[in-house]
């Protein structure tokens, strides 16, 4: 009668002590987790995270409690690469994948879910982004004595019954060189200013395309044709067909 009772009590006591000294039951953690510990022997802490296998401080029942029930992370296939972040020149592409089974009970943690690599944007219009615009004030098109005027470059002097096709480019100046302070019209150019530049046709080019109007959202460069050293950069904010810029306007040369 007393034998089975004593034996059962001994088993309960040893089980309780085993749980108190280094028990990982319901305490398993993936990766490295310093909060995932249990009291070990001689009042020292032992750990129940999967990193403890590297550091050698696992609790005695870690393998029995955690490794047998461990479920490692599982991921799906990689998705397609994104478009190059830069339409022209150096940029980057990215792709990702999803977790299909999260890690449990100290299983292997998930691998990288995102990848990135370099790319070179080669949009068909990239050549446009490399062009440098030459600009002048609109007054040059009305001053027939101006030495910068060239045949076929600006509007013809003969009056026309219908306006020639043109478009306007809207730009945000991002850089303006100090020599631009040399003339009155170029002194109006300053950083962060929004300018309107007209592209005008002539009798031989009814549908013009002016050099240097760039690409929308891309930083390109310009020079002032009549002011030595006056140059800078801008970002195109948009093009509008068949329009005329409000004064003070600029024109493409």
Coordinates of C-alpha atoms in Angstrom, one line a residue:
X1 CA 0.0 0.0 0.0
X2 CA 2.7 2.5 1.0
X3 CA 5.1 1.4 -1.8
X4 CA 3.1 2.8 -4.7
X5 CA 2.2 6.0 -2.9
X6 CA 5.9 6.7 -2.0
X7 CA 6.9 5.9 -5.6
X8 CA 4.3 8.3 -7.0
X9 CA 5.3 11.0 -4.6
X10 CA 8.9 10.6 -5.6
X11 CA 8.1 10.9 -9.3
X12 CA 6.0 14.0 -8.7
X13 CA 8.8 15.6 -6.6
X14 CA 11.5 14.9 -9.2
X15 CA 9.3 16.1 -12.0
X16 CA 8.6 19.4 -10.2
X17 CA 12.3 19.9 -9.4
X18 CA 13.2 19.1 -13.0
X19 CA 10.7 21.8 -14.1
X20 CA 12.0 24.3 -11.6
X21 CA 15.6 23.7 -12.4
X22 CA 16.1 24.3 -16.1
X23 CA 12.6 23.7 -17.5
X24 CA 11.9 24.7 -21.1
X25 CA 8.3 23.5 -21.3
X26 CA 6.2 26.2 -23.0
X27 CA 9.2 28.5 -23.0
X28 CA 11.0 27.7 -26.3
X29 CA 12.0 30.8 -28.4
X30 CA 13.4 31.2 -31.9
X31 CA 16.7 33.0 -32.6
X32 CA 18.4 34.9 -29.8
X33 CA 16.2 36.0 -26.9
X34 CA 17.8 37.0 -23.6
X35 CA 14.4 37.0 -22.0
X36 CA 13.9 33.3 -22.8
X37 CA 15.5 31.8 -19.8
X38 CA 14.8 29.5 -16.8
X39 CA 16.4 29.0 -13.4
X40 CA 19.2 26.4 -13.7
X41 CA 21.4 24.6 -11.2
X42 CA 23.3 26.6 -8.6
X43 CA 21.0 29.6 -9.2
X44 CA 22.5 30.1 -12.7
X45 CA 20.3 30.9 -15.6
X46 CA 19.9 28.6 -18.5
X47 CA 18.3 29.5 -21.8
X48 CA 15.6 28.0 -24.1
X49 CA 16.2 30.0 -27.2
X50 CA 17.7 28.4 -30.3
X51 CA 20.8 30.5 -30.0
X52 CA 21.7 28.7 -26.8
X53 CA 23.1 25.8 -28.9
X54 CA 25.8 28.2 -30.1
X55 CA 26.6 29.6 -26.7
X56 CA 26.3 26.3 -24.9
X57 CA 24.0 27.5 -22.1
X58 CA 20.9 25.6 -22.9
X59 CA 18.7 24.2 -20.2
X60 CA 19.0 20.4 -19.6
X61 CA 15.7 19.7 -21.1
X62 CA 16.1 22.0 -24.1
X63 CA 16.4 19.3 -26.7
X64 CA 13.5 17.3 -25.3
X65 CA 11.2 20.2 -24.9
X66 CA 12.1 22.4 -27.8
X67 CA 14.0 20.6 -30.6
X68 CA 11.5 17.8 -30.9
X69 CA 8.6 20.3 -31.3
X70 CA 10.5 22.9 -33.3
X71 CA 9.1 24.1 -36.6
X72 CA 11.5 26.0 -38.8
X73 CA 10.5 28.9 -40.9
X74 CA 9.4 28.2 -44.5
X75 CA 9.2 30.8 -47.2
X76 CA 7.7 31.0 -50.7
X77 CA 9.4 31.6 -54.0
X78 CA 11.0 34.9 -54.9
X79 CA 8.7 37.4 -56.6
X80 CA 9.7 39.2 -59.8
X81 CA 12.2 42.0 -59.8
X82 CA 10.8 45.5 -59.8
X83 CA 11.5 48.1 -62.5
X84 CA 14.8 50.0 -62.2
X85 CA 14.4 52.9 -59.8
X86 CA 16.1 55.2 -62.2
X87 CA 14.8 55.5 -65.8
X88 CA 18.3 56.6 -66.9
X89 CA 21.6 55.7 -65.3
X90 CA 22.4 53.9 -62.1
X91 CA 19.5 52.7 -60.0
X92 CA 18.3 49.6 -58.1
X93 CA 15.8 46.8 -58.4
X94 CA 14.1 44.9 -55.5
X95 CA 12.2 41.7 -55.0
X96 CA 10.6 40.0 -52.0
X97 CA 9.1 36.7 -50.8
X98 CA 6.5 35.8 -48.2
X99 CA 6.6 33.6 -45.1
X100 CA 4.4 30.6 -45.5
X101 CA 5.2 28.9 -42.2
X102 CA 6.4 31.0 -39.2
X103 CA 9.0 29.5 -36.9
X104 CA 7.7 27.9 -33.7
X105 CA 9.2 26.4 -30.6
X106 CA 12.7 27.5 -31.3
X107 CA 12.7 26.5 -34.9
X108 CA 15.0 28.0 -37.5
X109 CA 14.4 31.7 -38.0
X110 CA 13.3 33.1 -41.3
X111 CA 15.9 34.0 -44.0
X112 CA 16.0 37.3 -45.7
X113 CA 12.7 38.3 -47.3
X114 CA 14.0 41.1 -49.5
X115 CA 16.8 41.4 -52.0
X116 CA 18.1 44.4 -53.8
X117 CA 20.6 44.7 -56.7
X118 CA 21.9 47.5 -58.9
X119 CA 20.6 48.2 -62.4
X120 CA 21.2 50.7 -65.2
X121 CA 18.1 52.5 -66.5
X122 CA 18.0 52.5 -70.3
X123 CA 14.7 54.1 -71.2
X124 CA 14.4 55.0 -74.9
X125 CA 14.3 58.7 -74.0
X126 CA 17.5 58.6 -72.0
X127 CA 19.3 60.5 -74.6
X128 CA 17.0 63.4 -74.0
X129 CA 18.1 63.5 -70.3
X130 CA 21.7 64.0 -71.4
X131 CA 21.0 67.1 -73.5
X132 CA 21.9 70.5 -72.3
X133 CA 19.3 73.2 -72.9
X134 CA 20.2 76.7 -74.2
X135 CA 17.9 79.4 -73.1
X136 CA 17.3 83.1 -73.7
X137 CA 14.7 85.5 -72.5
X138 CA 11.5 85.9 -74.7
X139 CA 12.6 89.5 -75.5
X140 CA 15.2 88.1 -77.9
X141 CA 12.5 86.8 -80.3
X142 CA 11.1 90.4 -80.6
X143 CA 14.4 92.2 -80.9
X144 CA 15.2 91.8 -84.6
X145 CA 18.6 93.7 -84.2
X146 CA 19.8 91.2 -81.6
X147 CA 23.0 89.5 -82.8
X148 CA 21.9 86.2 -81.3
X149 CA 19.0 85.9 -83.7
X150 CA 19.5 83.2 -86.4
X151 CA 17.3 82.2 -89.3
X152 CA 15.2 79.2 -88.4
X153 CA 16.2 79.5 -84.7
X154 CA 13.4 81.7 -83.5
X155 CA 10.1 83.0 -84.9
X156 CA 10.2 84.4 -88.4
X157 CA 9.8 88.1 -88.7
X158 CA 7.0 87.9 -91.2
X159 CA 3.5 88.1 -89.6
X160 CA 1.6 84.9 -89.7
X161 CA -2.2 84.5 -89.9
X162 CA -2.1 81.6 -87.5
X163 CA 0.4 81.0 -84.7
X164 CA 3.1 78.4 -85.2
X165 CA 2.9 75.2 -83.1
X166 CA 4.8 75.4 -79.9
X167 CA 4.9 73.8 -76.5
X168 CA 5.9 75.1 -73.0
X169 CA 8.1 73.4 -70.6
X170 CA 7.8 74.0 -66.9
X171 CA 11.0 73.6 -64.8
X172 CA 12.0 73.9 -61.2
X173 CA 15.5 75.4 -60.9
X174 CA 17.8 73.4 -58.7
X175 CA 21.1 75.1 -59.2
X176 CA 22.1 78.6 -60.6
X177 CA 25.7 79.6 -61.1
X178 CA 26.9 83.0 -59.7
X179 CA 27.7 84.5 -63.2
X180 CA 24.0 84.6 -63.8
X181 CA 23.9 87.8 -61.9
X182 CA 25.6 89.5 -64.9
X183 CA 22.5 90.5 -66.7
X184 CA 19.1 91.8 -65.7
X185 CA 17.1 88.8 -67.1
X186 CA 19.4 86.2 -65.8
X187 CA 19.4 87.7 -62.3
X188 CA 15.8 86.6 -62.1
X189 CA 17.0 83.0 -62.2
X190 CA 17.4 81.6 -58.7
X191 CA 17.2 78.2 -56.9
X192 CA 13.7 76.8 -56.4
X193 CA 12.1 79.2 -58.8
X194 CA 9.6 77.8 -61.3
X195 CA 10.2 78.9 -64.9
X196 CA 8.4 78.5 -68.1
X197 CA 10.3 78.0 -71.4
X198 CA 8.7 78.0 -74.8
X199 CA 9.7 75.8 -77.7
X200 CA 8.8 77.6 -81.0
X201 CA 8.4 76.3 -84.5
X202 CA 9.3 78.0 -87.8
X203 CA 8.2 77.6 -91.4
X204 CA 10.4 74.5 -92.0
X205 CA 9.7 72.8 -88.7
X206 CA 6.0 72.9 -88.0
X207 CA 6.2 70.4 -85.1
X208 CA 9.4 71.4 -83.2
X209 CA 11.2 69.4 -80.6
X210 CA 13.6 71.6 -78.7
X211 CA 17.0 70.3 -77.4
X212 CA 17.3 70.0 -73.7
X213 CA 13.7 69.9 -72.5
X214 CA 14.6 66.7 -70.5
X215 CA 12.4 64.2 -68.8
X216 CA 9.7 64.8 -66.3
X217 CA 11.1 64.4 -62.7
X218 CA 14.7 64.1 -63.9
X219 CA 17.4 66.6 -63.2
X220 CA 19.1 68.0 -66.3
X221 CA 21.2 71.0 -67.2
X222 CA 20.9 74.4 -68.9
X223 CA 23.0 77.3 -70.0
X224 CA 22.2 80.9 -70.7
X225 CA 23.2 81.5 -74.3
X226 CA 24.0 85.2 -73.9
X227 CA 25.6 85.3 -70.4
X228 CA 29.1 83.7 -70.1
X229 CA 29.3 81.2 -67.3
X230 CA 25.6 81.4 -66.5
X231 CA 24.4 77.8 -66.1
X232 CA 22.7 75.4 -63.8
X233 CA 20.3 72.5 -63.4
X234 CA 16.6 72.1 -63.3
X235 CA 13.9 69.4 -63.0
X236 CA 11.1 69.2 -65.6
X237 CA 7.7 69.4 -64.0
X238 CA 5.7 69.0 -67.2
X239 CA 5.2 69.9 -70.9
X240 CA 2.1 71.6 -72.4
X241 CA 1.3 71.6 -76.1
X242 CA 0.2 74.8 -77.9
X243 CA 0.8 77.3 -75.2
X244 CA 2.5 80.5 -74.5
X245 CA 4.4 81.3 -71.3
X246 CA 3.3 84.2 -69.2
X247 CA 6.0 87.0 -68.9
X248 CA 8.8 86.9 -68.0
X249 CA 9.2 84.0 -70.3
X250 CA 12.2 82.1 -71.6
X251 CA 12.7 80.4 -75.0
X252 CA 14.8 77.4 -76.1
X253 CA 17.5 78.2 -78.5

